[in-house]
Coordinates of C-alpha atoms in Angstrom, one line a residue:
Chain V
X224 CA 0.0 -0.2 0.0
X225 CA 2.5 2.6 1.0
X226 CA 4.9 1.7 -2.0
X227 CA 2.2 2.0 -4.3
X228 CA 1.4 5.3 -2.9
X229 CA 4.8 6.5 -3.0
X230 CA 4.9 5.1 -6.2
X231 CA 2.2 7.3 -7.5
X232 CA 3.8 10.2 -5.8
X233 CA 6.9 9.8 -7.7
X234 CA 4.6 9.5 -11.0
X235 CA 2.7 12.7 -10.2
X236 CA 5.8 14.7 -9.5
X237 CA 7.5 13.5 -12.7
X238 CA 4.1 14.4 -14.4
X239 CA 4.2 17.9 -13.0
X240 CA 7.9 18.5 -14.3
X241 CA 7.0 17.4 -17.4
X242 CA 4.2 20.1 -17.4
X243 CA 6.3 22.9 -16.4
X244 CA 9.1 22.2 -18.8
X245 CA 6.4 21.9 -21.6
X246 CA 5.4 25.0 -20.5
X247 CA 8.9 26.5 -20.4
X248 CA 10.4 25.3 -23.2
X249 CA 7.1 26.0 -25.5
X250 CA 6.8 29.7 -23.9
X251 CA 10.5 30.4 -24.7
X252 CA 10.7 29.1 -28.4
X253 CA 7.4 31.1 -28.8
X254 CA 9.7 34.5 -27.7
X255 CA 12.5 33.1 -30.0
X256 CA 10.0 32.4 -33.0
X257 CA 7.6 35.0 -32.3
X258 CA 9.6 37.9 -34.3
X259 CA 10.3 35.6 -37.2
X260 CA 6.5 34.8 -37.6
X261 CA 5.9 38.5 -37.2
X262 CA 8.2 39.2 -40.1
X263 CA 6.9 36.7 -42.3
X264 CA 3.3 37.7 -41.8
X265 CA 4.1 41.6 -42.6
X266 CA 6.1 40.7 -45.3
X267 CA 3.5 39.1 -47.2
X268 CA 0.8 41.7 -46.0
X269 CA -0.9 44.1 -48.9
X270 CA -0.3 47.6 -48.4
X271 CA -4.0 48.4 -47.3
X272 CA -3.8 45.6 -44.7
X273 CA -1.6 47.6 -42.6
X274 CA -4.3 49.9 -41.3
X275 CA -7.4 47.1 -41.4
X276 CA -8.2 46.6 -37.6
X277 CA -9.5 42.9 -38.9
X278 CA -5.9 41.7 -40.2
X279 CA -3.6 40.7 -36.8
X280 CA -1.5 38.0 -38.4
X281 CA -3.1 36.8 -41.5
X282 CA -3.5 39.1 -44.1
X283 CA -6.8 39.8 -45.9
X284 CA -4.9 40.7 -49.4
X285 CA -1.6 38.4 -50.0
X286 CA 0.6 40.4 -52.0
X287 CA 4.5 39.9 -52.8
X288 CA 5.0 43.1 -53.3
X289 CA 6.8 44.1 -50.4
X290 CA 9.3 41.5 -51.9
X291 CA 9.5 43.1 -55.0
X292 CA 9.9 46.4 -53.4
X293 CA 12.6 44.9 -50.6
X294 CA 14.4 42.7 -54.0
X295 CA 14.6 46.0 -56.0
X296 CA 15.8 48.2 -53.3
X297 CA 18.4 46.4 -51.9
X298 CA 19.7 45.0 -55.1
X299 CA 19.2 41.5 -53.4
X300 CA 20.3 38.8 -56.0
X301 CA 23.6 40.5 -56.7
X302 CA 24.0 41.2 -52.9
X303 CA 23.0 37.7 -52.2
X304 CA 25.8 36.4 -54.7
X305 CA 28.7 38.7 -52.8
X306 CA 27.6 38.2 -49.6
X307 CA 27.5 34.3 -50.0
X308 CA 31.0 34.3 -51.9
X309 CA 32.7 36.4 -49.3
X310 CA 31.3 34.0 -46.5
X311 CA 31.9 31.0 -48.1
X312 CA 35.8 32.0 -49.0
X313 CA 36.7 33.6 -45.6
X314 CA 35.0 30.6 -43.7
X315 CA 37.1 28.0 -45.8
X316 CA 40.3 29.9 -45.7
X317 CA 39.5 30.6 -41.5
X318 CA 38.8 26.9 -40.7
X319 CA 42.0 25.8 -42.6
X320 CA 44.2 28.3 -41.0
X321 CA 42.9 27.7 -37.8
X322 CA 42.8 24.1 -38.1
X323 CA 47.0 24.3 -38.9
X324 CA 47.3 26.7 -35.8
X325 CA 45.1 24.6 -33.5
X326 CA 47.0 21.6 -34.3
X327 CA 50.0 23.4 -33.9
X328 CA 49.4 24.9 -30.3
X329 CA 47.7 21.3 -29.3
X330 CA 50.4 18.7 -30.5
X331 CA 53.5 20.2 -31.6
X332 CA 54.9 22.1 -28.9
X333 CA 58.5 24.1 -29.6
X334 CA 59.9 27.0 -27.3
X335 CA 57.7 30.3 -26.7
X336 CA 54.4 27.9 -28.0
X337 CA 52.8 28.8 -24.9
X338 CA 53.9 32.4 -24.8
X339 CA 52.2 32.5 -28.6
X340 CA 49.0 30.8 -27.2
X341 CA 48.7 33.4 -24.6
X342 CA 48.8 35.7 -28.0
X343 CA 45.9 33.5 -29.1
X344 CA 43.9 34.4 -25.8
X345 CA 44.8 38.4 -26.1
X346 CA 43.2 38.6 -29.9
X347 CA 40.1 36.9 -28.1
X348 CA 40.0 39.1 -25.3
X349 CA 41.1 42.6 -27.0
X350 CA 38.1 44.3 -28.5
X351 CA 38.2 45.0 -32.4
X352 CA 37.3 48.3 -31.6
X353 CA 40.8 49.1 -29.9
X354 CA 42.9 48.0 -33.4
X355 CA 40.0 49.3 -35.5
X356 CA 42.3 52.3 -36.7
X357 CA 45.6 51.1 -36.8
X358 CA 44.6 48.4 -39.0
X359 CA 41.9 50.7 -41.0
X360 CA 44.9 53.1 -42.0
X361 CA 47.2 50.1 -42.5
X362 CA 45.3 48.4 -45.3
X363 CA 44.5 51.9 -46.9
X364 CA 48.3 52.3 -47.8
X365 CA 48.9 48.6 -47.4
X366 CA 52.5 48.1 -47.8
X367 CA 53.7 45.1 -45.9
X368 CA 56.9 46.0 -44.9
X369 CA 57.7 48.0 -48.1
X370 CA 57.2 45.0 -49.9
X371 CA 54.5 46.5 -52.1
X372 CA 56.6 49.7 -52.6
X373 CA 59.2 47.4 -54.1
X374 CA 57.0 45.6 -56.3
X375 CA 54.3 48.3 -57.0
X376 CA 56.0 51.5 -56.7
X377 CA 53.6 52.2 -53.7
X378 CA 51.7 51.1 -51.2
X379 CA 48.1 50.0 -52.1
X380 CA 44.7 50.5 -51.0
X381 CA 42.7 47.6 -50.1
X382 CA 39.7 49.0 -49.0
X383 CA 36.7 48.0 -50.9
X384 CA 38.1 44.9 -51.8
X385 CA 37.9 41.7 -50.5
X386 CA 41.6 41.6 -49.8
X387 CA 41.5 42.6 -46.2
X388 CA 38.7 39.5 -45.3
X389 CA 40.9 37.3 -47.8
X390 CA 44.3 38.3 -45.7
X391 CA 43.1 37.9 -42.5
X392 CA 41.4 34.7 -43.1
X393 CA 44.4 33.3 -44.4
X394 CA 46.3 34.4 -41.7
X395 CA 43.9 33.1 -39.0
X396 CA 43.0 36.7 -37.5
X397 CA 39.8 37.2 -39.0
X398 CA 36.6 37.7 -37.4
X399 CA 36.6 35.7 -34.2
X400 CA 39.4 33.5 -35.5
X401 CA 41.4 33.4 -31.8
X402 CA 37.8 31.5 -30.9
X403 CA 38.2 28.9 -33.5
X404 CA 42.0 28.3 -33.0
X405 CA 40.9 27.6 -29.2
X406 CA 37.9 25.1 -30.0
X407 CA 40.8 23.2 -32.4
X408 CA 43.5 23.2 -29.8
X409 CA 40.8 21.7 -27.4
X410 CA 39.9 19.1 -29.9
X411 CA 43.0 18.1 -30.8
X412 CA 44.4 17.8 -27.6
X413 CA 41.4 15.4 -27.0
X414 CA 42.6 13.0 -29.5
X415 CA 44.6 10.0 -27.7
X416 CA 48.3 10.1 -28.4
X417 CA 48.2 6.9 -29.5
X418 CA 46.8 7.4 -32.6
X419 CA 49.4 9.6 -33.7
X420 CA 52.4 7.6 -32.4
X421 CA 51.0 4.4 -34.3
X422 CA 50.9 6.5 -37.8
X423 CA 54.5 7.4 -37.0
X424 CA 55.6 4.0 -36.6
X425 CA 54.1 2.8 -39.8
X426 CA 56.3 5.8 -41.1
X427 CA 54.1 8.5 -42.2
X428 CA 55.2 12.1 -41.9
X429 CA 53.7 15.1 -39.7
X430 CA 52.1 16.3 -42.7
X431 CA 50.3 13.0 -43.6
X432 CA 49.4 12.4 -40.3
X433 CA 47.8 15.4 -40.0
X434 CA 46.0 15.5 -43.2
X435 CA 45.1 11.7 -43.6
X436 CA 44.6 11.1 -39.5
X437 CA 44.0 14.0 -37.6
X438 CA 41.7 15.9 -40.0
X439 CA 39.0 13.6 -40.7
X440 CA 38.8 12.8 -36.9
X441 CA 38.3 16.8 -36.4
X442 CA 35.4 17.3 -38.7
X443 CA 33.0 17.8 -35.7
X444 CA 35.1 20.8 -34.6
X445 CA 35.4 21.6 -38.4
X446 CA 31.8 21.6 -39.3
X447 CA 31.2 24.3 -35.4
X448 CA 34.1 26.3 -36.8
X449 CA 32.6 26.4 -40.3
X450 CA 29.3 27.4 -39.5
X451 CA 29.8 29.7 -36.9
X452 CA 32.4 31.5 -39.2
X453 CA 29.9 31.7 -42.2
X454 CA 27.5 32.9 -40.0
X455 CA 28.9 35.7 -38.1
X456 CA 30.8 36.7 -41.4
X457 CA 27.1 36.8 -43.5
X458 CA 26.0 39.3 -40.2
X459 CA 28.9 40.8 -39.6
X460 CA 28.5 44.6 -39.5
X461 CA 31.5 45.6 -37.9
X462 CA 34.2 45.0 -40.3
X463 CA 32.3 44.9 -43.6
X464 CA 30.5 48.3 -43.0
X465 CA 34.3 49.6 -42.2
X466 CA 36.4 47.8 -45.1
X467 CA 33.2 47.8 -47.7
X468 CA 31.8 51.1 -47.7
X469 CA 30.7 50.6 -51.5
X470 CA 30.5 47.2 -52.4
X471 CA 27.2 45.3 -51.7
X472 CA 26.9 42.6 -49.2
X473 CA 24.1 41.8 -46.7
X474 CA 24.7 43.3 -43.8
X475 CA 26.2 47.1 -45.5
X476 CA 22.8 46.7 -47.5
X477 CA 20.6 46.2 -44.4
X478 CA 22.3 48.7 -42.5
X479 CA 21.8 51.4 -45.2
X480 CA 18.0 50.1 -46.0
X481 CA 16.3 52.5 -44.2
X482 CA 18.5 55.3 -45.9
X483 CA 18.1 53.9 -49.6
X484 CA 14.2 53.2 -48.7
X485 CA 13.5 56.8 -48.0
X486 CA 15.0 57.6 -51.2
X487 CA 14.3 55.3 -53.1
X488 CA 10.8 54.5 -52.3
X489 CA 9.6 57.9 -52.4
X490 CA 12.0 59.6 -54.8
X491 CA 14.0 61.4 -52.1
X492 CA 11.0 63.2 -50.7
X493 CA 11.1 61.5 -47.1
X494 CA 8.5 63.5 -45.6
X495 CA 6.0 62.4 -47.8
X496 CA 6.7 58.5 -47.3
X497 CA 4.4 56.4 -45.2
X498 CA 6.7 55.2 -42.3
X499 CA 4.5 52.5 -41.4
X500 CA 5.0 51.3 -45.3
X501 CA 8.8 51.7 -44.9
X502 CA 9.2 50.1 -41.9
X503 CA 6.8 46.8 -43.5
X504 CA 9.6 46.8 -46.4
X505 CA 12.4 47.3 -44.0
X506 CA 10.9 44.4 -42.0
X507 CA 10.8 42.1 -45.5
X508 CA 14.4 43.1 -46.3
X509 CA 15.5 41.9 -42.8
X510 CA 13.6 38.4 -43.5
X511 CA 15.0 38.2 -46.8
X512 CA 18.8 39.0 -45.2
X513 CA 18.2 36.0 -42.4
X514 CA 16.3 33.6 -44.9
X515 CA 19.0 31.6 -46.5
X516 CA 21.0 31.3 -43.2
X517 CA 17.6 29.8 -42.0
X518 CA 17.4 27.8 -44.9
X519 CA 21.1 26.6 -44.4
X520 CA 20.4 26.1 -40.5
X521 CA 17.0 23.6 -41.4
X522 CA 19.7 21.3 -43.4
X523 CA 22.6 21.2 -41.1
X524 CA 21.3 21.9 -37.8
X525 CA 21.0 18.1 -36.6
X526 CA 24.7 17.7 -37.5
X527 CA 25.8 20.9 -36.2
X528 CA 23.8 20.4 -32.6
X529 CA 25.0 16.9 -32.6
X530 CA 29.1 18.3 -33.5
X531 CA 29.1 20.7 -31.1
X532 CA 28.5 18.1 -28.6
X533 CA 31.1 16.2 -29.8
X534 CA 33.3 19.0 -30.2
X535 CA 36.2 20.2 -27.3
X536 CA 34.6 23.4 -26.7
X537 CA 34.3 21.7 -23.2
X538 CA 37.9 22.8 -21.3
Chain J
X166 CA 60.5 22.7 -35.4
X167 CA 57.2 21.6 -37.3
X168 CA 55.3 23.3 -34.8
X169 CA 56.8 26.5 -36.1
X170 CA 55.4 25.9 -39.7
X171 CA 52.1 25.0 -38.6
X172 CA 51.2 28.3 -36.5
X173 CA 53.6 30.3 -38.4
X174 CA 50.2 31.7 -40.6
X175 CA 48.5 32.7 -37.6
X176 CA 51.8 34.1 -36.5
X177 CA 52.0 36.5 -39.5
X178 CA 48.6 37.7 -38.9
X179 CA 48.9 38.3 -35.6
X180 CA 51.9 40.5 -35.9
X181 CA 50.6 42.4 -38.9
X182 CA 46.9 42.6 -38.5
X183 CA 47.0 42.4 -34.3
X184 CA 50.1 43.3 -32.7
X185 CA 51.5 46.0 -34.9
X186 CA 48.1 48.0 -35.0
X187 CA 47.8 47.3 -30.9
X188 CA 51.1 49.3 -30.4
X189 CA 50.0 51.8 -32.9
X190 CA 46.6 52.2 -31.2
X191 CA 48.2 52.7 -28.1
X192 CA 50.7 55.2 -29.4
X193 CA 47.7 57.1 -31.5
X194 CA 45.9 57.5 -28.2
X195 CA 48.6 59.3 -26.9
X196 CA 49.3 61.7 -30.1
X197 CA 47.7 64.3 -32.3
X198 CA 46.9 62.9 -35.4
X199 CA 46.4 65.3 -38.7
X200 CA 45.7 64.1 -41.9
X201 CA 47.4 65.4 -44.8
X202 CA 48.6 65.4 -48.4
X203 CA 51.4 62.7 -47.8
X204 CA 49.4 60.7 -45.4
X205 CA 49.2 61.3 -41.2
X206 CA 51.4 63.6 -39.3
X207 CA 51.3 62.0 -35.4
X208 CA 52.5 64.4 -32.9
X209 CA 52.8 63.2 -29.4
X210 CA 50.8 64.8 -26.9
X211 CA 51.1 62.7 -23.6
X212 CA 47.7 62.2 -22.0
X213 CA 45.5 64.7 -23.7
X214 CA 43.5 62.4 -25.5
X215 CA 42.7 60.5 -22.2
X216 CA 41.7 63.7 -20.3
X217 CA 39.7 64.8 -23.1
X218 CA 38.1 61.3 -23.4
X219 CA 37.1 61.1 -19.5
X220 CA 36.3 65.0 -18.8
X221 CA 35.5 67.0 -21.8
X222 CA 33.5 64.5 -24.4
X223 CA 30.1 64.1 -23.2
X224 CA 28.9 61.5 -24.2
X225 CA 31.7 59.0 -23.4
X226 CA 31.6 58.4 -19.3
X227 CA 28.0 58.0 -19.9
X228 CA 28.4 55.1 -22.5
X229 CA 30.9 53.5 -20.9
X230 CA 29.5 53.0 -17.6
X231 CA 26.0 52.1 -19.3
X232 CA 28.3 49.6 -21.1
X233 CA 29.8 48.2 -17.6
X234 CA 26.1 48.3 -16.0
X235 CA 24.8 46.6 -18.6
X236 CA 27.4 43.4 -18.8
X237 CA 27.2 43.2 -14.7
X238 CA 23.5 42.7 -14.8
X239 CA 23.4 40.8 -18.4
X240 CA 26.2 38.3 -17.6
X241 CA 24.9 36.5 -14.4
X242 CA 21.3 36.5 -15.6
X243 CA 22.7 34.5 -19.3
X244 CA 25.0 32.5 -17.4
X245 CA 21.9 31.1 -14.9
X246 CA 19.6 30.8 -17.9
X247 CA 21.7 29.0 -20.3
X248 CA 22.8 26.5 -17.2
X249 CA 19.3 26.2 -16.4
X250 CA 18.5 25.7 -20.2
X251 CA 21.0 23.0 -20.7
X252 CA 20.0 20.9 -17.9
X253 CA 16.5 21.0 -19.1
X254 CA 17.2 20.2 -22.9
X255 CA 19.7 17.4 -21.7
X256 CA 16.5 15.5 -20.3
X257 CA 14.8 13.0 -22.2
X258 CA 11.2 14.1 -23.7
X259 CA 9.4 14.2 -26.5
X260 CA 10.4 17.2 -29.2
X261 CA 14.0 17.7 -27.7
X262 CA 15.3 17.6 -31.1
X263 CA 12.8 20.2 -32.3
X264 CA 13.4 22.3 -29.0
X265 CA 17.4 22.1 -29.5
X266 CA 17.4 23.5 -33.2
X267 CA 15.1 26.3 -31.8
X268 CA 17.2 27.2 -28.7
X269 CA 20.0 27.3 -31.3
X270 CA 18.4 29.5 -33.9
X271 CA 19.5 32.9 -32.1
X272 CA 23.0 31.9 -32.7
X273 CA 22.2 32.7 -36.5
X274 CA 20.0 35.2 -35.8
X275 CA 21.5 37.8 -33.1
X276 CA 23.4 40.1 -34.9
X277 CA 24.4 43.9 -34.9
X278 CA 22.2 45.1 -38.1
X279 CA 19.3 43.0 -37.5
X280 CA 19.2 44.0 -33.9
X281 CA 19.6 47.8 -34.6
X282 CA 17.0 47.5 -37.4
X283 CA 14.6 45.8 -35.1
X284 CA 14.7 48.0 -32.1
X285 CA 13.5 51.1 -34.7
X286 CA 11.0 49.3 -36.5
X287 CA 7.5 51.1 -36.1
X288 CA 5.8 47.7 -37.0
X289 CA 7.4 45.8 -34.1
X290 CA 6.7 48.8 -31.5
X291 CA 2.8 48.8 -32.6
X292 CA 2.6 45.3 -32.2
X293 CA 4.5 45.6 -28.5
X294 CA 2.1 48.3 -27.8
X295 CA -1.1 46.3 -29.0
X296 CA 0.0 43.5 -27.1
X297 CA 0.5 44.9 -24.2
X298 CA 4.4 45.0 -24.7
X299 CA 6.4 44.3 -21.8
X300 CA 3.7 43.3 -19.9
X301 CA 4.5 39.8 -19.1
X302 CA 2.4 39.9 -16.4
X303 CA 5.5 41.3 -14.5
X304 CA 3.6 43.9 -12.4
X305 CA 1.6 41.2 -10.6
X306 CA 4.6 39.7 -10.2
X307 CA 6.4 42.6 -8.6
X308 CA 3.6 43.2 -6.0
X309 CA 3.6 39.4 -5.1
X310 CA 7.5 39.3 -4.5
X311 CA 7.2 42.8 -2.4
X312 CA 4.2 41.5 -0.5
X313 CA 5.8 38.6 0.4
X314 CA 9.0 40.3 1.8
X315 CA 11.3 39.9 -0.9
X316 CA 13.9 42.7 -0.9
X317 CA 13.6 45.8 -3.4
X318 CA 16.5 45.5 -5.5
X319 CA 16.1 41.6 -6.5
X320 CA 12.1 42.5 -7.3
X321 CA 13.2 45.1 -10.1
X322 CA 16.1 42.8 -11.1
X323 CA 14.1 39.9 -11.7
X324 CA 11.5 41.7 -13.4
X325 CA 13.7 43.8 -15.7
X326 CA 14.9 40.2 -16.7
X327 CA 11.5 38.9 -17.3
X328 CA 11.0 42.0 -19.7
X329 CA 13.9 41.5 -21.4
X330 CA 13.5 37.9 -22.4
X331 CA 14.4 37.9 -25.5
X332 CA 17.4 39.9 -25.3
X333 CA 18.4 37.1 -22.7
X334 CA 17.7 34.1 -25.0
X335 CA 18.9 35.6 -27.7
X336 CA 21.9 35.9 -26.5
X337 CA 22.6 32.3 -24.8
X338 CA 22.7 30.4 -27.8
X339 CA 26.6 29.6 -27.4
X340 CA 26.5 29.3 -24.0
X341 CA 23.8 27.1 -24.1
X342 CA 25.4 24.9 -26.6
X343 CA 29.3 25.1 -24.6
X344 CA 26.6 23.9 -21.7
X345 CA 25.1 21.2 -22.9
X346 CA 28.3 19.7 -24.6
X347 CA 29.8 19.9 -20.5
X348 CA 27.0 18.2 -19.0
X349 CA 27.2 15.1 -21.5
X350 CA 30.8 14.5 -20.9
X351 CA 29.4 14.1 -17.4
X352 CA 29.3 9.8 -16.3
X353 CA 26.2 8.5 -16.1
X354 CA 27.2 6.2 -13.4
X355 CA 27.8 9.3 -11.1
X356 CA 23.8 9.7 -11.1
X357 CA 23.2 6.4 -11.3
X358 CA 25.2 6.1 -7.7
X359 CA 23.7 8.9 -6.4
X360 CA 19.6 7.8 -7.3
X361 CA 20.7 4.6 -5.6
X362 CA 22.0 6.5 -2.7
X363 CA 18.5 8.0 -2.7
X364 CA 19.6 11.5 -3.8
X365 CA 16.6 13.7 -5.6
X366 CA 17.0 15.0 -9.1
X367 CA 17.8 18.5 -7.3
X368 CA 20.4 17.2 -5.0
X369 CA 21.9 15.3 -8.2
X370 CA 22.1 18.8 -9.9
X371 CA 23.8 20.7 -6.8
X372 CA 25.8 17.8 -5.9
X373 CA 27.1 16.5 -9.6
X374 CA 26.2 18.6 -12.2
X375 CA 27.2 21.5 -10.7
X376 CA 30.6 21.0 -9.7
X377 CA 31.6 19.6 -13.0
X378 CA 30.3 22.2 -15.0
X379 CA 31.7 25.2 -13.0
X380 CA 34.8 25.4 -15.4
X381 CA 32.6 25.8 -17.7
X382 CA 30.5 28.7 -15.4
X383 CA 33.8 30.4 -15.8
X384 CA 34.1 29.9 -19.6
X385 CA 30.8 31.0 -20.6
X386 CA 30.8 34.2 -18.2
X387 CA 33.9 35.1 -19.5
X388 CA 32.5 34.6 -23.3
X389 CA 29.4 37.0 -22.4
X390 CA 31.2 39.6 -21.2
X391 CA 33.7 39.6 -24.2
X392 CA 30.5 39.1 -26.2
X393 CA 28.5 41.8 -24.6
X394 CA 31.4 44.2 -25.1
X395 CA 31.8 43.6 -28.9
X396 CA 29.5 45.8 -30.4
X397 CA 27.2 48.4 -28.2
X398 CA 26.9 51.9 -27.7
X399 CA 30.5 52.2 -26.4
X400 CA 32.2 50.3 -29.9
X401 CA 29.5 52.9 -31.6
X402 CA 30.9 56.3 -30.5
X403 CA 34.8 55.0 -30.6
X404 CA 34.0 54.5 -34.5
X405 CA 32.2 57.4 -34.9
X406 CA 34.8 59.5 -33.3
X407 CA 37.5 58.0 -35.3
X408 CA 35.7 57.4 -38.8
X409 CA 33.2 60.4 -38.7
X410 CA 34.8 62.9 -36.7
X411 CA 38.1 61.6 -37.8
X412 CA 40.0 62.4 -34.6
X413 CA 42.0 59.2 -34.3
X414 CA 43.5 60.1 -31.2
X415 CA 40.8 60.6 -28.9
X416 CA 39.2 57.5 -30.4
X417 CA 42.2 55.4 -30.0
X418 CA 42.4 56.8 -26.3
X419 CA 38.3 55.7 -26.0
X420 CA 39.1 52.7 -27.1
X421 CA 42.0 52.2 -24.7
X422 CA 39.9 53.4 -21.9
X423 CA 37.6 50.7 -22.8
X424 CA 40.0 48.0 -23.2
X425 CA 41.2 48.6 -19.6
X426 CA 38.0 48.6 -18.1
X427 CA 36.9 45.4 -19.9
X428 CA 40.2 44.0 -18.9
X429 CA 39.5 44.8 -15.1
X430 CA 36.0 43.1 -15.1
X431 CA 38.2 39.9 -16.5
X432 CA 40.6 39.9 -13.9
X433 CA 37.7 40.4 -11.3
X434 CA 35.9 37.9 -12.5
X435 CA 38.6 35.3 -12.7
X436 CA 39.6 36.1 -9.1
X437 CA 36.3 35.3 -8.0
X438 CA 36.1 32.0 -9.8
X439 CA 39.6 31.0 -9.2
X440 CA 38.8 30.3 -6.1
X441 CA 35.6 28.3 -6.5
X442 CA 35.9 26.4 -9.4
X443 CA 36.2 22.8 -8.9
X444 CA 38.2 20.6 -11.5
X445 CA 37.9 17.3 -12.0
X446 CA 41.9 16.3 -11.8

């Protein structure tokens, strides 16, 4: 009798917790998804529905005019292509260079390597704002210690090209690269030493061991780093708005969207524009900018979540 | 020997794009910089820029203090919240995969531009006010807690947390991932053993999960601090001073004060945690 009552008490406790958990998770999921739903709902409304008191979520008159307008103002397809090219390039280069550095710091210790790793940590800790101006001036007249003057005759201006991104990516110093090196280092440290030693005994060189044995094992951490780096590059407004003022990539287009809208939708007379209508197109623009990321995420999310769990992010 | 080759690309980049600029920025912060036809003329002027930033400039102090208060308020919330969610998302229940992918969505969506545009969006504002905006029942909650004798500032802190739930959720994606990864490395035998001894889930959390993930609490606190310092009103001000007003010297000085403030906070956090963190080995 007592046991069955205890059992049922346990049962009720479990049930209650499941209920609380369900409410919590659903509620928070709703908080996360709400802005996206709202944008979708706004973007498919016709202009007239904005003022209709009947319309809350589902519009009376479906319309894709907002999309047409946002695509026109943002020059969407060219922007999409540029952003994709930029993000993909930096992602591949960053992953490669950070994997090398991470492996070097984890397994190929040399004199002073701990000091250099402290340098990696320093790059994570110093806010990018602190070094922004010297880097900017450096890129504006890029000289590489007089090397450029020797070849071309004068320093070259790398601003408004993709070179700043490519150069920093090759040298593992792009956006948040310190974090990626850290992730790779943690991961490579977690792989048993015996694996490597067996390869050496079989006569594999260090380079071969790295590319044939260690890298295939590092795929979970590579997925993590690639996804982070792609997404953060895609969303980054800090570097892009500094280095790429005239080039069309998603984040610069987004940050100038309110201005462009006021200019183009109303032919410059901003006072005539209906602010609600502009806001509606702006929301559509945001939706269009994050849509490719959401689509990619839908495809890789399962793999991503699993891979992060298996990655050595854990200290 | 081989290690140097593997690290070399990073080292070149570190020197070119980090270390030299860092020194240059320190030098700029103590100079008057004039741009002319031949490039820029740099003239040493001591701590003038720092004095100007701290005493003359009208918005610097306010922006700095706001940035720091923001961090002090948000970091504990984000860390506790993400630990709580990681524990929940680690339990077995139906729809766990879906829940996880939704909670990591903010990792992808949280970005400077989108956030800024969102806060200026009229439609968002109107929808908020029509659905009651921030009144997620906080008013009643506040009354309840005040009547129950909870101290005033805790009430304000918690209710403001409820009001900023979206901000907190959207900044916790990476932290939840890190905690979740950490919890999954804890050996299940520990939980089994504690269950045999008759420990409740609550006890198991405080006696096993919490000590085992305590190093990650430290990691997450640091990450959250850095992350929330990366993009805020302060960085905007530093950029504006540099690239709109072209006062590179003042801008660098601000950036250095800012960096020192972050460094001090990190040192304090480090001291607090180094005594309490439990390491398995």
